[in-house]
PDB file of C-alpha atoms in Angstrom:
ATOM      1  CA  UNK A  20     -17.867 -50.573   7.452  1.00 50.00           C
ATOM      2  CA  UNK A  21     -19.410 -53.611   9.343  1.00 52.00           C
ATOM      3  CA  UNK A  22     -17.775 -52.270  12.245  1.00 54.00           C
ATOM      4  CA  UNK A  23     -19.117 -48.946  12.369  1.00 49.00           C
ATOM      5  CA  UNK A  24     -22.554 -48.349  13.630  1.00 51.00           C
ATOM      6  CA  UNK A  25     -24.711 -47.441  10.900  1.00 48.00           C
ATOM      7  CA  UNK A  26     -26.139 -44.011  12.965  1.00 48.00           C
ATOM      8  CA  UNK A  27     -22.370 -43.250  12.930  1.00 48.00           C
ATOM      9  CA  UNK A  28     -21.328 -43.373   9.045  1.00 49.00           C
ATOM     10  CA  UNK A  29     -20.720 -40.488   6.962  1.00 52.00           C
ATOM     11  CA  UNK A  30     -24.372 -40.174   5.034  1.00 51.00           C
ATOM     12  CA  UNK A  31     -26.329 -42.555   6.878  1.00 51.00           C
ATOM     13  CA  UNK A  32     -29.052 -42.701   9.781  1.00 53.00           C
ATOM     14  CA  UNK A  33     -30.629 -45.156  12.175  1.00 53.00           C
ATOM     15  CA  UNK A  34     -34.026 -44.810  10.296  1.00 58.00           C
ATOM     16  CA  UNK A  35     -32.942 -44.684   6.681  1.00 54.00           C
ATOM     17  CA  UNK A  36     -29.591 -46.975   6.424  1.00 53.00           C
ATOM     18  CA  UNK A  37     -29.407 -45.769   2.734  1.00 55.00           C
ATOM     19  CA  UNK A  38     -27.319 -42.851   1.049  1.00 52.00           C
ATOM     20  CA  UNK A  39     -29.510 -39.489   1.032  1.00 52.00           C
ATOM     21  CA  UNK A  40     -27.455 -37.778  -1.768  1.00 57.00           C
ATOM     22  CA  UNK A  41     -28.360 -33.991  -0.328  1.00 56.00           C
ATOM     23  CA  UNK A  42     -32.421 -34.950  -0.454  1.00 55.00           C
ATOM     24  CA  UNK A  43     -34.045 -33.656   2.221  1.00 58.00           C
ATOM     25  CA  UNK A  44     -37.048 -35.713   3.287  1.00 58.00           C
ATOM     26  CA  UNK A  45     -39.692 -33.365   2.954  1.00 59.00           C
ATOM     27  CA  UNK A  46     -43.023 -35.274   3.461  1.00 62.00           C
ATOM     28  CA  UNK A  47     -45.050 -37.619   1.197  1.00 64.00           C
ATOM     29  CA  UNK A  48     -42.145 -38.972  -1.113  1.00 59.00           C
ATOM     30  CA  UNK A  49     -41.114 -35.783  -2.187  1.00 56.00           C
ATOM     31  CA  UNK A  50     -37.215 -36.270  -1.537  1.00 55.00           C
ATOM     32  CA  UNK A  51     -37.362 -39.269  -3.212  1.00 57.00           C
ATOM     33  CA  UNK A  52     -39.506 -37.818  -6.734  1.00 56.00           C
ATOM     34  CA  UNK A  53     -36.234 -34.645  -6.468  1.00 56.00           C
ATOM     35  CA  UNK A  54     -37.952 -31.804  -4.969  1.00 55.00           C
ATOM     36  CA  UNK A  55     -35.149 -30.394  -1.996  1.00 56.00           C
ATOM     37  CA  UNK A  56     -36.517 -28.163   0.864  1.00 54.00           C
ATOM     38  CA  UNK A  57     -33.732 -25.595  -0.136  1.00 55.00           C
ATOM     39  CA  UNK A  58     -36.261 -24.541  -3.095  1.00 57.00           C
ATOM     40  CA  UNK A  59     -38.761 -23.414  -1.006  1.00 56.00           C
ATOM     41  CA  UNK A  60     -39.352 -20.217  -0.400  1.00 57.00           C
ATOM     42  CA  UNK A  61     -38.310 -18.513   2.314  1.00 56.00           C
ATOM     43  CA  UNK A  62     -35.256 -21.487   2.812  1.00 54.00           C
ATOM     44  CA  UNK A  63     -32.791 -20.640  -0.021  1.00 53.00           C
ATOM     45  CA  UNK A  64     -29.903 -19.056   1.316  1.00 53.00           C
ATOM     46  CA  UNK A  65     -30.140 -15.833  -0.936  1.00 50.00           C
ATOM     47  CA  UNK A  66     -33.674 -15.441  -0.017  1.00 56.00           C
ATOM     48  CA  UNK A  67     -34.930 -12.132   1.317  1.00 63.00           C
ATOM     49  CA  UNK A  68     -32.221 -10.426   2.810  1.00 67.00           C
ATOM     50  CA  UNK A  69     -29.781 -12.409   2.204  1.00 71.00           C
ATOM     51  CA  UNK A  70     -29.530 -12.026  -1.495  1.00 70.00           C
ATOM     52  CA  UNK A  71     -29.921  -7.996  -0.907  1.00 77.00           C
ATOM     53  CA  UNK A  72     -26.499  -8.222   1.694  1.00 81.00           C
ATOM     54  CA  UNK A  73     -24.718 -10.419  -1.312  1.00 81.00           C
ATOM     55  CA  UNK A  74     -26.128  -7.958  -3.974  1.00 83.00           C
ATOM     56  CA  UNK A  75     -24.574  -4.714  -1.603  1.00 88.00           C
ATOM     57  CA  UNK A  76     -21.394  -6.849  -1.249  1.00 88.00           C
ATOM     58  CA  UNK A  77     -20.820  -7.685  -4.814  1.00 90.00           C
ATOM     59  CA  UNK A  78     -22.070  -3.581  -5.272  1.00 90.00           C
ATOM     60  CA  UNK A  79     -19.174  -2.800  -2.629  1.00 90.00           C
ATOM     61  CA  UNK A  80     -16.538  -4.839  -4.533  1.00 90.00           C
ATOM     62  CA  UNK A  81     -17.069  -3.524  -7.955  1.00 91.00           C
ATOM     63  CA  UNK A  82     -16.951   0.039  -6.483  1.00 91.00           C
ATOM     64  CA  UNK A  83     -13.883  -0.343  -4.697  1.00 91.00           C
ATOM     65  CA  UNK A  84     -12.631  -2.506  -8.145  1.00 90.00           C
ATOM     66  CA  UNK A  85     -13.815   0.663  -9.845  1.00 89.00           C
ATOM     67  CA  UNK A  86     -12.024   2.827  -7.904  1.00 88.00           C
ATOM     68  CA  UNK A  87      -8.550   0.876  -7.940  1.00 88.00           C
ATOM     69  CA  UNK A  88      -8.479   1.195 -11.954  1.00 90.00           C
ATOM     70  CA  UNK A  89      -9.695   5.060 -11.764  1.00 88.00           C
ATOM     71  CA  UNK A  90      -7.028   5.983  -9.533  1.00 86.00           C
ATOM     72  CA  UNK A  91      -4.491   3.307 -11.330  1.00 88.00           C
ATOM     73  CA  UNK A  92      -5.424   5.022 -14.771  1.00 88.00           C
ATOM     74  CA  UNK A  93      -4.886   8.599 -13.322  1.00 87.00           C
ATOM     75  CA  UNK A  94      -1.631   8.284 -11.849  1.00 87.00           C
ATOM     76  CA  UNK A  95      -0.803   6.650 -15.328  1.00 87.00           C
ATOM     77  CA  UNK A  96      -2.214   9.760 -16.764  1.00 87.00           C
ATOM     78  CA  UNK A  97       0.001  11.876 -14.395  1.00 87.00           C
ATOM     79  CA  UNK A  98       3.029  10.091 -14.574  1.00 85.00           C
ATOM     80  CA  UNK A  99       2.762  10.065 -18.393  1.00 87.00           C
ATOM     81  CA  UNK A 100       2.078  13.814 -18.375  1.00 86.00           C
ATOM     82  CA  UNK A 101       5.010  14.239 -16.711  1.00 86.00           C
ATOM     83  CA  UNK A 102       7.079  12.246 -18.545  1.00 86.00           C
ATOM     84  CA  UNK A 103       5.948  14.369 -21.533  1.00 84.00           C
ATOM     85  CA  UNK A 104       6.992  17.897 -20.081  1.00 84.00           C
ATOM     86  CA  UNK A 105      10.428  16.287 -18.904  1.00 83.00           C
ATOM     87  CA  UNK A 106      11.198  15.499 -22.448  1.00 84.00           C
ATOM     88  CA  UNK A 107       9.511  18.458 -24.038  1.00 82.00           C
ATOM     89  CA  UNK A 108      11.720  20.509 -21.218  1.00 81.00           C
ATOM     90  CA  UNK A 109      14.701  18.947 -22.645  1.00 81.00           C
ATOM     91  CA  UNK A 110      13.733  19.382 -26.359  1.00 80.00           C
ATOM     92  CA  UNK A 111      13.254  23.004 -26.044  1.00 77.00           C
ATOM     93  CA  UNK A 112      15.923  23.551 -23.816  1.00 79.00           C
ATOM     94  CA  UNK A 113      18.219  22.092 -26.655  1.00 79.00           C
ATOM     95  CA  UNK A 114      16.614  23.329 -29.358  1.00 74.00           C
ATOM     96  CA  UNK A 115      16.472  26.941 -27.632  1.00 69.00           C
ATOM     97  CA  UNK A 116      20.237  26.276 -27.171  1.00 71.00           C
ATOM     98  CA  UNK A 117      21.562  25.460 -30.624  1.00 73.00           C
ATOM     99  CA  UNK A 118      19.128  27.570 -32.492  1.00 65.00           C
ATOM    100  CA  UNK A 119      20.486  30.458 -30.535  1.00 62.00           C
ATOM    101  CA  UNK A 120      23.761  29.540 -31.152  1.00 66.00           C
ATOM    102  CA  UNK A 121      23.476  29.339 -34.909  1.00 70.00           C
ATOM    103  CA  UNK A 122      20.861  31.835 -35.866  1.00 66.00           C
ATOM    104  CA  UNK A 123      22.292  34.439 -33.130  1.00 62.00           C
ATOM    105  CA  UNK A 124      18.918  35.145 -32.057  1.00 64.00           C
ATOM    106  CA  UNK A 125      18.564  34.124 -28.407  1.00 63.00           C
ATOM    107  CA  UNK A 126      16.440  36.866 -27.407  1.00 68.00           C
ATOM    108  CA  UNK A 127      13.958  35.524 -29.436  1.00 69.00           C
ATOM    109  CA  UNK A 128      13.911  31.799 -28.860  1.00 68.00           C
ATOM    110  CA  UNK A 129      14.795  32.459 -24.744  1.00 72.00           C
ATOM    111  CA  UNK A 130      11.017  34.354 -24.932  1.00 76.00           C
ATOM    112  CA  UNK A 131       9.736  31.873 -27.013  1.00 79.00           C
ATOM    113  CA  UNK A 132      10.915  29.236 -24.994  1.00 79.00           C
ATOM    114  CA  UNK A 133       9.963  30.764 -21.963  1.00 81.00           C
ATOM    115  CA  UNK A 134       6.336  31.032 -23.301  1.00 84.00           C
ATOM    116  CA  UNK A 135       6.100  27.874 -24.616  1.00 85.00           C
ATOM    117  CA  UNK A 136       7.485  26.202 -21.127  1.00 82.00           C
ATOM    118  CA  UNK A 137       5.324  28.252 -19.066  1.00 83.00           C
ATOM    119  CA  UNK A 138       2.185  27.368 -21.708  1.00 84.00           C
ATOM    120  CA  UNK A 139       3.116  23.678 -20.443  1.00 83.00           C
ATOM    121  CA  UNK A 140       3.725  23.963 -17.398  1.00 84.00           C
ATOM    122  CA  UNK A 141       0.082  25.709 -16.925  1.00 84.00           C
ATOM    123  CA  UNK A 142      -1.110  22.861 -18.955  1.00 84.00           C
ATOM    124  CA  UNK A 143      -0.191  20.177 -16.818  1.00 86.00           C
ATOM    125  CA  UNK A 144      -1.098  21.698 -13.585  1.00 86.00           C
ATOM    126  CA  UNK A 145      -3.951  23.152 -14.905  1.00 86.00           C
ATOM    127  CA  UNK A 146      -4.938  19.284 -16.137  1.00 87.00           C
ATOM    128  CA  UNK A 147      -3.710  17.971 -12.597  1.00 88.00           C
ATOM    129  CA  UNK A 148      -6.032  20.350 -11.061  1.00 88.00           C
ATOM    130  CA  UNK A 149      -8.613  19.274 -12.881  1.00 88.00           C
ATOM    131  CA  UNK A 150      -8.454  15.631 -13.418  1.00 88.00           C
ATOM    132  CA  UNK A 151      -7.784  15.774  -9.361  1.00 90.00           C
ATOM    133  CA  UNK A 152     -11.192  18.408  -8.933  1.00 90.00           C
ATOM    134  CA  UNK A 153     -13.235  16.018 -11.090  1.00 89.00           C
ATOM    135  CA  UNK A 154     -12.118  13.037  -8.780  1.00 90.00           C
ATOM    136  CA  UNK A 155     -13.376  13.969  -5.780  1.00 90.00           C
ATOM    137  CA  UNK A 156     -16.949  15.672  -7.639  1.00 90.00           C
ATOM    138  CA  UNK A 157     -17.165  11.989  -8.956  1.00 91.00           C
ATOM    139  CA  UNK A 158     -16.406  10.454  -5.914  1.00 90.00           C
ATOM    140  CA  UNK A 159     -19.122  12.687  -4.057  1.00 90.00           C
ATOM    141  CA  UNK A 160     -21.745  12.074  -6.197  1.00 88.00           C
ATOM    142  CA  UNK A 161     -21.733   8.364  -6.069  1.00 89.00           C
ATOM    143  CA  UNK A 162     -21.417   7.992  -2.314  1.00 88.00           C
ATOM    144  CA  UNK A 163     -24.608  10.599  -2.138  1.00 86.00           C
ATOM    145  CA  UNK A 164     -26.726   7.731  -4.107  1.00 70.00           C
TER     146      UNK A 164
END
């Protein structure tokens, strides 16, 4: 380093040839008894407006994190919904089947069946419709506050 100017090394100046470690020399003796400049107020970097831009960003993330799971945990909703009247098609479907075959009754179980599918099916549109309605009416109401 005895080649290198001393106003040219990393952490040193002409006046003070000495390491500052981040003290800022602030007056009296102050940097040197640990008080820093950034402290004061109206310096600090989330001072004023600042910190209110960080606090609407963080806001702004944990909305939009908010609204990833929502819409993550109703498609899961959905998709298990369906998943459910797939397999409860197929159960009744087979059940309607052999039970009508054995008991010879498949008036009965074809209205039953019927009723009970269309019951379902109203079910999970009806819940579609609203889980979907209730969405949006959430979604509203927080981008009115």
């Amino acid at each position: 380093m005895s080649a290198v100017q001393p106003s040219l090394a990393l952490g040193l100046t002409a006046r003070h040839p000495y390491l500052r470690y981040g003290l800022e020399p602030v007056g009296k003796g102050q940097a040197a008894a640990g008080f820093r400049a950034v402290f004061a107020p109206g310096v600090a970097a989330v001072d004023g407006a600042t910190g209110a831009i960080i606090g609407r960003a963080a806001g702004i993330a944990g909305f939009t994190a908010g609204l990833a799971f929502f819409f993550a945990a109703f498609f899961l909703a959905v998709g298990f919904l369906a998943f459910l009247a797939g397999f409860f098609l197929a159960a009744f479907f087979f059940a309607g089947f052999f039970l009508a075959a054995f008991f010879l009754a498949a008036f009965f179980f074809a209205g039953f069946l019927a009723t009970a599918l269309f019951f379902l099916a109203f079910l999970a549109g009806f819940f579609a419709a609203f889980f979907a309605f209730f969405f949006v009416a959430m979604v509203k109401l927080l981008h009115q506050s």
